Amino acid sequence: LKLDRRLDYVWSNIGVILLRNGQTEEAVFAYRTALQLDPHQAVGLNNLYVIYSEDGDIEAAAELQARVEKIQRKNPWYIQSLAETAIEEQRYPEAVTLAKQAVRMDGKEYRFHYTLARSQYLAGKAILAQESLERARELAPNTRTRNSLTLPGG
């Protein structure tokens, strides 16, 4: 029996459903199947890593860690989440660096520009922040979203 390589995402989605249903062992099987079909399947790889880490299977988690981190470094949404965390922890220069990285990875996503604007403002770079805010507003999908984008205190 030869499985269609394009079905990796199906197995990964099955894993998500099983995990939410409390069927961890079955979810692990589904994620492993997804990874057999595509060793770079991001959702399956990340979720399997999380399961191993939470279950205390340090050895299995360690085997996946480098692959997970490599995928995360290429994911602008992951970088965005790191920037948001840096803002929350008042590490504004780091937030600016991370937000710039997310923008470089996907310059058409308004939320990345908005995070950059907020982090620049909080880092004391008001003029740059205003420019980034304007870009975020230009890229926003609709007027309501555009109008909701403001700098802290504004």
PDB file of C-alpha atoms in Angstrom:
ATOM      1  CA  LEU A   1       0.000   0.000   0.000  1.00  0.00           C
ATOM      2  CA  LYS A   2       1.479   3.300  -1.094  1.00  0.00           C
ATOM      3  CA  LEU A   3       0.087   6.466   0.506  1.00  0.00           C
ATOM      4  CA  ASP A   4      -0.342   9.696  -1.424  1.00  0.00           C
ATOM      5  CA  ARG A   5       2.314  12.132  -0.196  1.00  0.00           C
ATOM      6  CA  ARG A   6      -0.165  15.001  -0.499  1.00  0.00           C
ATOM      7  CA  LEU A   7      -2.220  13.551   2.361  1.00  0.00           C
ATOM      8  CA  ASP A   8       0.252  14.584   5.065  1.00  0.00           C
ATOM      9  CA  TYR A   9      -1.942  17.528   6.085  1.00  0.00           C
ATOM     10  CA  VAL A  10      -4.944  15.186   6.484  1.00  0.00           C
ATOM     11  CA  TRP A  11      -3.044  13.022   8.953  1.00  0.00           C
ATOM     12  CA  SER A  12      -1.872  16.112  10.781  1.00  0.00           C
ATOM     13  CA  ASN A  13      -5.465  17.400  11.047  1.00  0.00           C
ATOM     14  CA  ILE A  14      -6.608  13.994  12.291  1.00  0.00           C
ATOM     15  CA  GLY A  15      -3.896  14.264  14.939  1.00  0.00           C
ATOM     16  CA  VAL A  16      -5.229  17.641  16.057  1.00  0.00           C
ATOM     17  CA  ILE A  17      -8.754  16.229  16.394  1.00  0.00           C
ATOM     18  CA  LEU A  18      -7.560  13.157  18.285  1.00  0.00           C
ATOM     19  CA  LEU A  19      -5.443  15.243  20.634  1.00  0.00           C
ATOM     20  CA  ARG A  20      -8.357  17.560  21.399  1.00  0.00           C
ATOM     21  CA  ASN A  21     -10.426  14.463  22.099  1.00  0.00           C
ATOM     22  CA  GLY A  22      -7.857  13.277  24.653  1.00  0.00           C
ATOM     23  CA  GLN A  23      -6.596  10.435  22.467  1.00  0.00           C
ATOM     24  CA  THR A  24      -2.909  11.233  22.764  1.00  0.00           C
ATOM     25  CA  GLU A  25      -1.566   7.849  21.669  1.00  0.00           C
ATOM     26  CA  GLU A  26      -3.682   7.896  18.516  1.00  0.00           C
ATOM     27  CA  ALA A  27      -2.691  11.523  17.852  1.00  0.00           C
ATOM     28  CA  VAL A  28       0.980  10.533  18.041  1.00  0.00           C
ATOM     29  CA  PHE A  29       0.325   7.823  15.436  1.00  0.00           C
ATOM     30  CA  ALA A  30      -1.397  10.353  13.148  1.00  0.00           C
ATOM     31  CA  TYR A  31       1.434  12.881  13.479  1.00  0.00           C
ATOM     32  CA  ARG A  32       4.060  10.198  12.833  1.00  0.00           C
ATOM     33  CA  THR A  33       2.141   9.148   9.727  1.00  0.00           C
ATOM     34  CA  ALA A  34       2.059  12.773   8.532  1.00  0.00           C
ATOM     35  CA  LEU A  35       5.818  12.990   9.054  1.00  0.00           C
ATOM     36  CA  GLN A  36       6.404   9.739   7.159  1.00  0.00           C
ATOM     37  CA  LEU A  37       4.601  11.310   4.206  1.00  0.00           C
ATOM     38  CA  ASP A  38       6.362  14.654   4.568  1.00  0.00           C
ATOM     39  CA  PRO A  39       9.255  14.914   7.057  1.00  0.00           C
ATOM     40  CA  HIS A  40       8.905  18.725   7.002  1.00  0.00           C
ATOM     41  CA  GLN A  41       5.178  18.780   7.875  1.00  0.00           C
ATOM     42  CA  ALA A  42       5.220  21.725  10.304  1.00  0.00           C
ATOM     43  CA  VAL A  43       2.003  21.110  12.256  1.00  0.00           C
ATOM     44  CA  GLY A  44       2.652  17.429  12.786  1.00  0.00           C
ATOM     45  CA  LEU A  45       6.274  18.016  13.743  1.00  0.00           C
ATOM     46  CA  ASN A  46       5.467  20.805  16.195  1.00  0.00           C
ATOM     47  CA  ASN A  47       2.525  19.010  17.813  1.00  0.00           C
ATOM     48  CA  LEU A  48       4.474  15.778  18.190  1.00  0.00           C
ATOM     49  CA  TYR A  49       7.295  17.756  19.792  1.00  0.00           C
ATOM     50  CA  VAL A  50       4.832  19.377  22.221  1.00  0.00           C
ATOM     51  CA  ILE A  51       3.323  16.010  23.159  1.00  0.00           C
ATOM     52  CA  TYR A  52       6.739  14.504  23.857  1.00  0.00           C
ATOM     53  CA  SER A  53       7.821  17.562  25.848  1.00  0.00           C
ATOM     54  CA  GLU A  54       4.651  17.655  27.953  1.00  0.00           C
ATOM     55  CA  ASP A  55       4.737  13.895  28.561  1.00  0.00           C
ATOM     56  CA  GLY A  56       8.345  14.136  29.747  1.00  0.00           C
ATOM     57  CA  ASP A  57       9.754  12.049  26.895  1.00  0.00           C
ATOM     58  CA  ILE A  58      12.885  14.200  26.815  1.00  0.00           C
ATOM     59  CA  GLU A  59      14.783  11.924  24.438  1.00  0.00           C
ATOM     60  CA  ALA A  60      12.024  11.880  21.806  1.00  0.00           C
ATOM     61  CA  ALA A  61      11.498  15.636  22.165  1.00  0.00           C
ATOM     62  CA  ALA A  62      15.216  16.287  21.805  1.00  0.00           C
ATOM     63  CA  GLU A  63      15.261  14.340  18.522  1.00  0.00           C
ATOM     64  CA  LEU A  64      12.644  16.734  17.093  1.00  0.00           C
ATOM     65  CA  GLN A  65      13.769  19.978  18.712  1.00  0.00           C
ATOM     66  CA  ALA A  66      16.278  21.110  16.071  1.00  0.00           C
ATOM     67  CA  ARG A  67      13.810  20.440  13.243  1.00  0.00           C
ATOM     68  CA  VAL A  68      11.036  22.313  15.058  1.00  0.00           C
ATOM     69  CA  GLU A  69      13.288  25.291  15.752  1.00  0.00           C
ATOM     70  CA  LYS A  70      14.426  25.401  12.110  1.00  0.00           C
ATOM     71  CA  ILE A  71      10.804  25.522  10.933  1.00  0.00           C
ATOM     72  CA  GLN A  72       9.898  28.136  13.543  1.00  0.00           C
ATOM     73  CA  ARG A  73      12.740  30.425  12.447  1.00  0.00           C
ATOM     74  CA  LYS A  74      11.215  30.453   8.950  1.00  0.00           C
ATOM     75  CA  ASN A  75       7.675  31.167  10.189  1.00  0.00           C
ATOM     76  CA  PRO A  76       6.831  34.896  10.329  1.00  0.00           C
ATOM     77  CA  TRP A  77       3.869  34.210  12.630  1.00  0.00           C
ATOM     78  CA  TYR A  78       6.180  32.543  15.131  1.00  0.00           C
ATOM     79  CA  ILE A  79       8.565  35.511  14.927  1.00  0.00           C
ATOM     80  CA  GLN A  80       5.545  37.804  15.393  1.00  0.00           C
ATOM     81  CA  SER A  81       4.583  35.945  18.568  1.00  0.00           C
ATOM     82  CA  LEU A  82       8.136  36.401  19.900  1.00  0.00           C
ATOM     83  CA  ALA A  83       7.889  40.143  19.153  1.00  0.00           C
ATOM     84  CA  GLU A  84       4.555  40.352  21.003  1.00  0.00           C
ATOM     85  CA  THR A  85       6.093  38.551  23.993  1.00  0.00           C
ATOM     86  CA  ALA A  86       9.016  40.972  23.972  1.00  0.00           C
ATOM     87  CA  ILE A  87       6.567  43.903  24.025  1.00  0.00           C
ATOM     88  CA  GLU A  88       4.680  42.370  26.965  1.00  0.00           C
ATOM     89  CA  GLU A  89       7.981  41.920  28.813  1.00  0.00           C
ATOM     90  CA  GLN A  90       9.025  45.507  27.971  1.00  0.00           C
ATOM     91  CA  ARG A  91      12.026  44.382  25.906  1.00  0.00           C
ATOM     92  CA  TYR A  92      11.290  46.972  23.236  1.00  0.00           C
ATOM     93  CA  PRO A  93      14.552  46.974  21.237  1.00  0.00           C
ATOM     94  CA  GLU A  94      14.293  43.195  20.891  1.00  0.00           C
ATOM     95  CA  ALA A  95      10.632  43.537  19.890  1.00  0.00           C
ATOM     96  CA  VAL A  96      11.636  45.993  17.148  1.00  0.00           C
ATOM     97  CA  THR A  97      14.261  43.575  15.813  1.00  0.00           C
ATOM     98  CA  LEU A  98      11.823  40.661  15.802  1.00  0.00           C
ATOM     99  CA  ALA A  99       8.997  42.667  14.234  1.00  0.00           C
ATOM    100  CA  LYS A 100      11.350  43.876  11.489  1.00  0.00           C
ATOM    101  CA  GLN A 101      12.270  40.256  10.823  1.00  0.00           C
ATOM    102  CA  ALA A 102       8.595  39.282  10.491  1.00  0.00           C
ATOM    103  CA  VAL A 103       8.024  42.212   8.108  1.00  0.00           C
ATOM    104  CA  ARG A 104      11.006  41.125   5.991  1.00  0.00           C
ATOM    105  CA  MET A 105       9.546  37.621   5.819  1.00  0.00           C
ATOM    106  CA  ASP A 106       6.069  38.815   4.813  1.00  0.00           C
ATOM    107  CA  GLY A 107       5.834  42.511   4.024  1.00  0.00           C
ATOM    108  CA  LYS A 108       2.190  42.276   2.992  1.00  0.00           C
ATOM    109  CA  GLU A 109       0.832  41.278   6.410  1.00  0.00           C
ATOM    110  CA  TYR A 110      -0.519  44.383   8.137  1.00  0.00           C
ATOM    111  CA  ARG A 111      -0.299  42.838  11.613  1.00  0.00           C
ATOM    112  CA  PHE A 112       3.487  42.541  11.324  1.00  0.00           C
ATOM    113  CA  HIS A 113       3.752  46.238  10.445  1.00  0.00           C
ATOM    114  CA  TYR A 114       1.434  47.096  13.328  1.00  0.00           C
ATOM    115  CA  THR A 115       3.560  45.164  15.810  1.00  0.00           C
ATOM    116  CA  LEU A 116       6.609  46.946  14.414  1.00  0.00           C
ATOM    117  CA  ALA A 117       4.876  50.329  14.870  1.00  0.00           C
ATOM    118  CA  ARG A 118       3.930  49.563  18.475  1.00  0.00           C
ATOM    119  CA  SER A 119       7.398  48.293  19.361  1.00  0.00           C
ATOM    120  CA  GLN A 120       9.095  51.278  17.693  1.00  0.00           C
ATOM    121  CA  TYR A 121       6.838  53.684  19.568  1.00  0.00           C
ATOM    122  CA  LEU A 122       7.538  51.982  22.890  1.00  0.00           C
ATOM    123  CA  ALA A 123      11.275  52.018  22.102  1.00  0.00           C
ATOM    124  CA  GLY A 124      11.082  55.810  21.731  1.00  0.00           C
ATOM    125  CA  LYS A 125      11.145  55.947  17.934  1.00  0.00           C
ATOM    126  CA  ALA A 126       7.919  57.884  17.333  1.00  0.00           C
ATOM    127  CA  ILE A 127       8.617  58.978  13.734  1.00  0.00           C
ATOM    128  CA  LEU A 128       9.482  55.454  12.587  1.00  0.00           C
ATOM    129  CA  ALA A 129       6.479  54.163  14.502  1.00  0.00           C
ATOM    130  CA  GLN A 130       4.166  56.524  12.650  1.00  0.00           C
ATOM    131  CA  GLU A 131       5.580  55.374   9.295  1.00  0.00           C
ATOM    132  CA  SER A 132       5.073  51.709  10.219  1.00  0.00           C
ATOM    133  CA  LEU A 133       1.571  52.459  11.464  1.00  0.00           C
ATOM    134  CA  GLU A 134       0.697  54.112   8.151  1.00  0.00           C
ATOM    135  CA  ARG A 135       1.986  51.070   6.266  1.00  0.00           C
ATOM    136  CA  ALA A 136      -0.081  48.772   8.500  1.00  0.00           C
ATOM    137  CA  ARG A 137      -3.162  50.862   7.781  1.00  0.00           C
ATOM    138  CA  GLU A 138      -2.492  50.762   4.028  1.00  0.00           C
ATOM    139  CA  LEU A 139      -2.346  46.974   4.154  1.00  0.00           C
ATOM    140  CA  ALA A 140      -5.315  46.482   6.515  1.00  0.00           C
ATOM    141  CA  PRO A 141      -8.181  44.572   4.888  1.00  0.00           C
ATOM    142  CA  ASN A 142     -10.960  47.057   5.648  1.00  0.00           C
ATOM    143  CA  THR A 143     -11.829  50.452   7.106  1.00  0.00           C
ATOM    144  CA  ARG A 144     -12.869  49.085  10.477  1.00  0.00           C
ATOM    145  CA  THR A 145      -9.530  47.332  10.928  1.00  0.00           C
ATOM    146  CA  ARG A 146      -7.641  50.380   9.623  1.00  0.00           C
ATOM    147  CA  ASN A 147      -9.361  52.611  12.167  1.00  0.00           C
ATOM    148  CA  SER A 148      -8.584  50.214  15.020  1.00  0.00           C
ATOM    149  CA  LEU A 149      -4.836  50.460  14.452  1.00  0.00           C
ATOM    150  CA  THR A 150      -3.487  53.039  16.891  1.00  0.00           C
ATOM    151  CA  LEU A 151      -0.312  53.566  18.831  1.00  0.00           C
ATOM    152  CA  PRO A 152      -0.284  53.189  22.629  1.00  0.00           C
ATOM    153  CA  GLY A 153      -1.999  56.121  24.288  1.00  0.00           C
ATOM    154  CA  GLY A 154      -3.459  57.222  20.950  1.00  0.00           C
TER     155      GLY A 154
END
